[in-house]
PDB file of C-alpha atoms in Angstrom:
ATOM      1  CA  MET A1313      -2.643   0.486  10.342  1.00  0.00           C
ATOM      2  CA  ASP A1314      -4.953   2.985  10.437  1.00  0.00           C
ATOM      3  CA  TYR A1315      -5.244   6.603  11.973  1.00  0.00           C
ATOM      4  CA  ALA A1316      -8.928   6.496  12.891  1.00  0.00           C
ATOM      5  CA  ASP A1317      -9.021   5.865  16.789  1.00  0.00           C
ATOM      6  CA  GLY A1318      -8.519   9.405  18.459  1.00  0.00           C
ATOM      7  CA  SER A1319      -4.779   8.407  19.040  1.00  0.00           C
ATOM      8  CA  LEU A1320      -3.652  11.883  16.757  1.00  0.00           C
ATOM      9  CA  SER A1321      -4.651  15.278  16.902  1.00  0.00           C
ATOM     10  CA  ALA A1322      -7.469  16.821  15.437  1.00  0.00           C
ATOM     11  CA  GLY A1323      -5.071  18.873  13.417  1.00  0.00           C
ATOM     12  CA  LEU A1324      -2.838  16.436  11.898  1.00  0.00           C
ATOM     13  CA  LEU A1325      -6.166  14.242  10.957  1.00  0.00           C
ATOM     14  CA  ILE A1326      -7.693  17.308   8.935  1.00  0.00           C
ATOM     15  CA  ALA A1327      -4.461  18.315   7.420  1.00  0.00           C
ATOM     16  CA  SER A1328      -4.015  15.113   6.112  1.00  0.00           C
ATOM     17  CA  TRP A1329      -7.247  15.620   3.646  1.00  0.00           C
ATOM     18  CA  LEU A1330      -5.542  18.517   1.786  1.00  0.00           C
ATOM     19  CA  PRO A1331      -3.539  16.586  -0.422  1.00  0.00           C
ATOM     20  CA  LEU A1332      -6.362  13.909  -0.893  1.00  0.00           C
ATOM     21  CA  LEU A1333      -8.585  16.225  -2.092  1.00  0.00           C
ATOM     22  CA  VAL A1334      -5.821  18.013  -4.324  1.00  0.00           C
ATOM     23  CA  LEU A1335      -5.332  15.254  -5.190  1.00  0.00           C
ATOM     24  CA  ALA A1336      -8.936  14.364  -6.148  1.00  0.00           C
ATOM     25  CA  LEU A1337      -9.554  17.688  -8.324  1.00  0.00           C
ATOM     26  CA  TRP A1338      -6.444  17.135 -10.152  1.00  0.00           C
ATOM     27  CA  LEU A1339      -6.447  13.374 -11.373  1.00  0.00           C
ATOM     28  CA  PRO A1340      -9.792  11.949  -9.920  1.00  0.00           C
ATOM     29  CA  PRO A1341     -10.617   7.842  -9.969  1.00  0.00           C
ATOM     30  CA  TRP A1342     -12.147   8.327 -13.196  1.00  0.00           C
ATOM     31  CA  ARG A1343     -10.029   9.953 -14.947  1.00  0.00           C
ATOM     32  CA  VAL A1344      -7.161   7.232 -14.340  1.00  0.00           C
ATOM     33  CA  LEU A1345      -8.738   4.156 -14.294  1.00  0.00           C
ATOM     34  CA  PRO A1346      -9.119   2.587 -17.830  1.00  0.00           C
ATOM     35  CA  ARG A1347     -12.903   0.946 -18.222  1.00  0.00           C
ATOM     36  CA  ALA A1348     -11.670  -2.254 -19.627  1.00  0.00           C
ATOM     37  CA  ARG A1349     -10.142  -2.636 -16.369  1.00  0.00           C
ATOM     38  CA  LEU A1350     -12.671  -0.964 -13.880  1.00  0.00           C
ATOM     39  CA  GLY A1351     -14.427  -4.479 -12.478  1.00  0.00           C
ATOM     40  CA  LEU A1352     -10.830  -6.257 -12.325  1.00  0.00           C
ATOM     41  CA  TRP A1353      -9.900  -2.725  -9.824  1.00  0.00           C
ATOM     42  CA  LEU A1354     -13.190  -2.959  -8.102  1.00  0.00           C
ATOM     43  CA  ALA A1355     -12.832  -6.424  -7.123  1.00  0.00           C
ATOM     44  CA  ALA A1356      -9.004  -5.912  -5.854  1.00  0.00           C
ATOM     45  CA  GLY A1357     -10.041  -3.330  -3.927  1.00  0.00           C
ATOM     46  CA  THR A1358     -13.063  -5.081  -2.442  1.00  0.00           C
ATOM     47  CA  LEU A1359     -10.927  -8.338  -1.400  1.00  0.00           C
ATOM     48  CA  LEU A1360      -7.802  -5.793   0.150  1.00  0.00           C
ATOM     49  CA  ALA A1361     -10.783  -4.021   2.208  1.00  0.00           C
ATOM     50  CA  ALA A1362     -11.429  -8.260   3.471  1.00  0.00           C
ATOM     51  CA  LEU A1363      -7.846  -8.330   3.743  1.00  0.00           C
ATOM     52  CA  TRP A1364      -7.762  -5.386   6.000  1.00  0.00           C
ATOM     53  CA  MET A1365     -10.278  -6.498   8.431  1.00  0.00           C
ATOM     54  CA  LEU A1366      -8.170  -9.547   9.388  1.00  0.00           C
ATOM     55  CA  ARG A1367      -6.064  -7.320  11.971  1.00  0.00           C
ATOM     56  CA  ALA A1368      -4.337  -7.711  14.999  1.00  0.00           C
ATOM     57  CA  SER A1369      -4.240  -4.995  17.680  1.00  0.00           C
ATOM     58  CA  VAL A1370      -0.698  -4.147  19.467  1.00  0.00           C
ATOM     59  CA  THR A1371      -1.650  -1.807  21.633  1.00  0.00           C
ATOM     60  CA  PRO A1372      -5.012   0.745  21.679  1.00  0.00           C
ATOM     61  CA  GLY A1373      -4.749   2.624  18.365  1.00  0.00           C
ATOM     62  CA  LEU A1374      -2.117   0.350  16.764  1.00  0.00           C
ATOM     63  CA  THR A1375      -3.166  -2.267  14.611  1.00  0.00           C
ATOM     64  CA  LEU A1376      -1.205  -4.148  12.120  1.00  0.00           C
ATOM     65  CA  HIS A1377      -2.673  -5.727   8.962  1.00  0.00           C
ATOM     66  CA  PHE A1378      -1.113  -6.578   5.283  1.00  0.00           C
ATOM     67  CA  LEU A1379      -1.404  -3.555   3.456  1.00  0.00           C
ATOM     68  CA  GLY A1380      -1.766  -4.865  -0.610  1.00  0.00           C
ATOM     69  CA  ALA A1381      -0.641  -1.675  -1.562  1.00  0.00           C
ATOM     70  CA  ALA A1382       2.415  -3.121  -3.416  1.00  0.00           C
ATOM     71  CA  LEU A1383       0.508  -5.381  -5.117  1.00  0.00           C
ATOM     72  CA  LEU A1384      -2.367  -2.964  -6.750  1.00  0.00           C
ATOM     73  CA  TYR A1385       0.561  -0.802  -7.700  1.00  0.00           C
ATOM     74  CA  LEU A1386       1.773  -3.640 -10.212  1.00  0.00           C
ATOM     75  CA  MET A1387      -1.683  -4.488 -11.015  1.00  0.00           C
ATOM     76  CA  PHE A1388      -2.738  -1.073 -12.133  1.00  0.00           C
ATOM     77  CA  GLY A1389      -0.050   1.324 -11.511  1.00  0.00           C
ATOM     78  CA  ALA A1390       0.757   4.315  -9.214  1.00  0.00           C
ATOM     79  CA  LEU A1391      -2.721   6.895  -9.139  1.00  0.00           C
ATOM     80  CA  PRO A1392      -5.109   3.806  -9.528  1.00  0.00           C
ATOM     81  CA  ALA A1393      -3.551   1.733  -6.933  1.00  0.00           C
ATOM     82  CA  ILE A1394      -3.851   4.818  -4.191  1.00  0.00           C
ATOM     83  CA  TRP A1395      -7.158   5.152  -5.408  1.00  0.00           C
ATOM     84  CA  GLY A1396      -7.927   1.475  -4.856  1.00  0.00           C
ATOM     85  CA  VAL A1397      -6.299   1.836  -1.397  1.00  0.00           C
ATOM     86  CA  ALA A1398      -8.887   4.673  -0.603  1.00  0.00           C
ATOM     87  CA  PHE A1399     -11.986   2.528  -1.764  1.00  0.00           C
ATOM     88  CA  ALA A1400     -10.822  -0.228   0.415  1.00  0.00           C
ATOM     89  CA  ALA A1401     -10.431   2.326   3.706  1.00  0.00           C
ATOM     90  CA  LEU A1402     -13.698   3.817   2.800  1.00  0.00           C
ATOM     91  CA  LEU A1403     -15.492  -0.113   2.643  1.00  0.00           C
ATOM     92  CA  VAL A1404     -13.755  -0.963   5.891  1.00  0.00           C
ATOM     93  CA  ALA A1405     -14.976   2.611   7.451  1.00  0.00           C
ATOM     94  CA  GLY A1406     -18.150   2.404   6.222  1.00  0.00           C
ATOM     95  CA  LEU A1407     -18.893  -1.515   7.457  1.00  0.00           C
ATOM     96  CA  GLY A1408     -17.649   0.348  10.899  1.00  0.00           C
ATOM     97  CA  VAL A1409     -14.377  -1.541  11.381  1.00  0.00           C
ATOM     98  CA  SER A1410     -12.735   1.911  11.355  1.00  0.00           C
ATOM     99  CA  GLY A1411     -13.780   5.616  11.602  1.00  0.00           C
ATOM    100  CA  PHE A1412     -13.784   8.301   8.432  1.00  0.00           C
ATOM    101  CA  GLU A1413     -11.954  10.529  10.176  1.00  0.00           C
ATOM    102  CA  GLY A1414      -8.764   9.436   9.599  1.00  0.00           C
ATOM    103  CA  LEU A1415      -8.809   7.893   6.297  1.00  0.00           C
ATOM    104  CA  ALA A1416      -7.152  10.481   4.145  1.00  0.00           C
ATOM    105  CA  LEU A1417      -3.946   9.899   6.585  1.00  0.00           C
ATOM    106  CA  THR A1418      -4.387   6.189   6.028  1.00  0.00           C
ATOM    107  CA  VAL A1419      -4.687   6.823   2.285  1.00  0.00           C
ATOM    108  CA  LEU A1420      -1.759   8.756   2.292  1.00  0.00           C
ATOM    109  CA  ALA A1421       0.655   6.480   5.058  1.00  0.00           C
ATOM    110  CA  ALA A1422      -0.727   3.424   4.049  1.00  0.00           C
ATOM    111  CA  GLY A1423      -1.132   3.740   0.168  1.00  0.00           C
ATOM    112  CA  ALA A1424       0.955   6.269  -1.014  1.00  0.00           C
ATOM    113  CA  LEU A1425       3.966   5.928   0.634  1.00  0.00           C
ATOM    114  CA  PRO A1426       4.400   2.365   0.246  1.00  0.00           C
ATOM    115  CA  VAL A1427       3.397   2.875  -3.726  1.00  0.00           C
ATOM    116  CA  GLY A1428       5.974   5.466  -4.156  1.00  0.00           C
ATOM    117  CA  VAL A1429       8.648   2.966  -3.070  1.00  0.00           C
ATOM    118  CA  VAL A1430       7.470   0.642  -4.997  1.00  0.00           C
ATOM    119  CA  HIS A1431       7.663   2.227  -8.199  1.00  0.00           C
ATOM    120  CA  ALA A1432      10.832   3.962  -7.163  1.00  0.00           C
ATOM    121  CA  MET A1433      12.214   0.468  -6.861  1.00  0.00           C
ATOM    122  CA  ARG A1434      10.563  -0.291 -10.400  1.00  0.00           C
ATOM    123  CA  LEU A1435      12.189   2.442 -12.090  1.00  0.00           C
ATOM    124  CA  GLY A1436      15.534   1.898 -10.719  1.00  0.00           C
ATOM    125  CA  ALA A1437      14.932  -1.767 -11.227  1.00  0.00           C
ATOM    126  CA  GLU A1438      14.426  -1.191 -14.970  1.00  0.00           C
ATOM    127  CA  ARG A1439      17.285   1.326 -14.896  1.00  0.00           C
ATOM    128  CA  TRP A1440      19.954  -0.600 -13.366  1.00  0.00           C
ATOM    129  CA  LEU A1441      19.412  -4.150 -13.559  1.00  0.00           C
ATOM    130  CA  PRO A1442      19.362  -6.392 -16.224  1.00  0.00           C
ATOM    131  CA  PRO A1443      15.909  -7.197 -18.302  1.00  0.00           C
ATOM    132  CA  ASN A1444      15.287 -10.595 -16.324  1.00  0.00           C
ATOM    133  CA  PRO A1445      11.765 -11.653 -14.814  1.00  0.00           C
ATOM    134  CA  PHE A1446      13.128 -12.690 -11.900  1.00  0.00           C
ATOM    135  CA  VAL A1447      14.026  -9.260 -11.137  1.00  0.00           C
ATOM    136  CA  TYR A1448      10.707  -7.750 -11.608  1.00  0.00           C
ATOM    137  CA  PHE A1449       9.618 -11.156  -9.038  1.00  0.00           C
ATOM    138  CA  PHE A1450      12.367 -10.738  -6.256  1.00  0.00           C
ATOM    139  CA  PHE A1451      13.443  -7.374  -6.575  1.00  0.00           C
ATOM    140  CA  VAL A1452      10.336  -5.782  -7.476  1.00  0.00           C
ATOM    141  CA  ALA A1453       7.796  -7.583  -6.371  1.00  0.00           C
ATOM    142  CA  PHE A1454       9.279  -9.439  -3.447  1.00  0.00           C
ATOM    143  CA  LEU A1455      11.179  -6.967  -1.557  1.00  0.00           C
ATOM    144  CA  GLY A1456       9.186  -4.124  -3.052  1.00  0.00           C
ATOM    145  CA  GLY A1457       6.560  -5.383  -1.164  1.00  0.00           C
ATOM    146  CA  ALA A1458       8.646  -6.039   2.498  1.00  0.00           C
ATOM    147  CA  LEU A1459      10.312  -2.509   1.964  1.00  0.00           C
ATOM    148  CA  SER A1460       6.449  -0.811   1.131  1.00  0.00           C
ATOM    149  CA  MET A1461       5.489  -2.364   4.477  1.00  0.00           C
ATOM    150  CA  ALA A1462       8.593  -1.327   6.492  1.00  0.00           C
ATOM    151  CA  ALA A1463       7.830   2.091   4.968  1.00  0.00           C
ATOM    152  CA  ALA A1464       4.305   1.942   6.184  1.00  0.00           C
ATOM    153  CA  GLY A1465       5.469   0.696   9.989  1.00  0.00           C
ATOM    154  CA  ALA A1466       8.081   3.506  10.239  1.00  0.00           C
ATOM    155  CA  ALA A1467       5.546   6.231   8.807  1.00  0.00           C
ATOM    156  CA  SER A1468       3.181   4.605  11.957  1.00  0.00           C
ATOM    157  CA  THR A1469       5.845   4.523  14.476  1.00  0.00           C
ATOM    158  CA  LEU A1470       7.065   8.347  13.609  1.00  0.00           C
ATOM    159  CA  LEU A1471       3.318  10.118  13.672  1.00  0.00           C
ATOM    160  CA  HIS A1472       2.101   8.001  16.805  1.00  0.00           C
ATOM    161  CA  ALA A1473       5.787   9.023  19.177  1.00  0.00           C
ATOM    162  CA  LEU A1474       5.171  12.750  17.418  1.00  0.00           C
ATOM    163  CA  ALA A1475       1.237  12.428  18.436  1.00  0.00           C
ATOM    164  CA  GLY A1476       2.615  11.617  22.033  1.00  0.00           C
ATOM    165  CA  HIS A1477       0.880   8.177  21.687  1.00  0.00           C
ATOM    166  CA  ALA A1478       3.987   6.463  22.881  1.00  0.00           C
ATOM    167  CA  SER A1479       7.469   7.331  23.256  1.00  0.00           C
ATOM    168  CA  LEU A1480       9.889   6.360  19.785  1.00  0.00           C
ATOM    169  CA  ALA A1481      11.440   4.098  22.270  1.00  0.00           C
ATOM    170  CA  GLN A1482       8.120   2.342  23.277  1.00  0.00           C
ATOM    171  CA  LEU A1483       6.982   1.912  19.722  1.00  0.00           C
ATOM    172  CA  ALA A1484      10.244   1.288  18.446  1.00  0.00           C
ATOM    173  CA  SER A1485      10.534  -2.081  20.595  1.00  0.00           C
ATOM    174  CA  GLY A1486       7.231  -2.869  20.593  1.00  0.00           C
ATOM    175  CA  TYR A1487       5.339  -1.923  17.514  1.00  0.00           C
ATOM    176  CA  LEU A1488       7.867  -1.463  14.542  1.00  0.00           C
ATOM    177  CA  PRO A1489       9.702  -4.885  14.990  1.00  0.00           C
ATOM    178  CA  TYR A1490       6.474  -6.675  14.544  1.00  0.00           C
ATOM    179  CA  THR A1491       5.594  -4.199  11.215  1.00  0.00           C
ATOM    180  CA  LEU A1492       8.857  -5.594  10.391  1.00  0.00           C
ATOM    181  CA  LEU A1493       8.425  -9.282  10.688  1.00  0.00           C
ATOM    182  CA  LEU A1494       5.156  -8.601   8.714  1.00  0.00           C
ATOM    183  CA  GLY A1495       7.066  -7.254   6.064  1.00  0.00           C
ATOM    184  CA  TRP A1496       7.995 -10.553   5.299  1.00  0.00           C
ATOM    185  CA  GLY A1497       4.453 -12.197   5.188  1.00  0.00           C
ATOM    186  CA  GLU A1498       3.885  -8.442   2.787  1.00  0.00           C
ATOM    187  CA  ALA A1499       6.742  -9.575   0.355  1.00  0.00           C
ATOM    188  CA  PHE A1500       5.338 -13.581  -0.057  1.00  0.00           C
ATOM    189  CA  LEU A1501       1.837 -12.145  -0.641  1.00  0.00           C
ATOM    190  CA  THR A1502       2.917  -9.720  -3.418  1.00  0.00           C
ATOM    191  CA  GLY A1503       5.429 -11.474  -5.227  1.00  0.00           C
ATOM    192  CA  MET A1504       3.547 -14.683  -4.926  1.00  0.00           C
ATOM    193  CA  LEU A1505       0.633 -13.430  -6.785  1.00  0.00           C
ATOM    194  CA  ALA A1506       2.226 -11.316  -8.810  1.00  0.00           C
ATOM    195  CA  THR A1507       4.138 -14.152 -10.298  1.00  0.00           C
ATOM    196  CA  ILE A1508       0.979 -16.561 -10.727  1.00  0.00           C
ATOM    197  CA  PHE A1509      -0.595 -13.227 -12.456  1.00  0.00           C
ATOM    198  CA  VAL A1510       2.149 -12.900 -15.041  1.00  0.00           C
ATOM    199  CA  VAL A1511       2.104 -16.319 -15.750  1.00  0.00           C
ATOM    200  CA  TYR A1512      -1.661 -17.129 -15.846  1.00  0.00           C
ATOM    201  CA  ARG A1513      -2.949 -13.612 -16.110  1.00  0.00           C
ATOM    202  CA  ARG A1514      -0.442 -11.201 -18.005  1.00  0.00           C
ATOM    203  CA  GLU A1515      -2.898  -8.454 -18.781  1.00  0.00           C
ATOM    204  CA  TRP A1516      -3.743  -8.163 -15.058  1.00  0.00           C
ATOM    205  CA  ILE A1517      -0.179  -6.845 -14.200  1.00  0.00           C
ATOM    206  CA  LEU A1518       0.216  -3.848 -15.912  1.00  0.00           C
ATOM    207  CA  THR A1519       3.376  -2.535 -14.890  1.00  0.00           C
ATOM    208  CA  PHE A1520       5.224  -5.937 -16.264  1.00  0.00           C
ATOM    209  CA  ASP A1521       6.332  -4.584 -19.656  1.00  0.00           C
ATOM    210  CA  ASP A1522       6.990  -7.873 -22.085  1.00  0.00           C
ATOM    211  CA  ALA A1523       9.481  -5.770 -24.038  1.00  0.00           C
ATOM    212  CA  ARG A1524      11.549  -5.073 -21.118  1.00  0.00           C
ATOM    213  CA  TRP A1525      11.814  -7.931 -18.965  1.00  0.00           C
ATOM    214  CA  LEU A1526      11.174 -10.532 -21.669  1.00  0.00           C
ATOM    215  CA  ARG A1527      14.073  -9.242 -23.579  1.00  0.00           C
ATOM    216  CA  ARG A1528      16.225 -11.730 -25.140  1.00  0.00           C
ATOM    217  CA  ARG A1529      20.083 -10.215 -24.683  1.00  0.00           C
TER     218      ARG A1529
END
């Protein structure tokens, strides 16, 4: 689900670099990544890049693959997750699987947007839902993974429709449904790994607060 094939306008691709450059100047990776977790972050970003290479092409310029952004958020928090997606996208582009011109838009639409969705769901769960670990696993991780893919798919559909790559009706019938189906895979992957990590490697899931989710009522 990248944007480096030339199907979008050069102006849009160039403009997409602006928010990423602002973020890089304001909160660069070395300021938001704790050194104790740097090795884990690099390993996760590398594995995410490998996951992105397992892709299917629906039509020229439209690809489908797992995102992994939701799991990165659960493991590291919002900003490290966005930079993790950027690291993975850079590796994928460096290996020639995609181009560099759409890297910033890929990070925003397939990284920042999904991360924002899961972050909002986590905040909502902490405010309005009971302090039960199954709320975290099923609502934040599982459903958050599904909705993060749905949001990224909707963004990709809208951007390609606005760019004239295909009509909105064509994309809504020939591309968007596949992203929604892939969302269930994203949900199972995110929910399963988050659950395993919480049980066996609690320190890997930064967003799982024992005091919140394991609190006795």
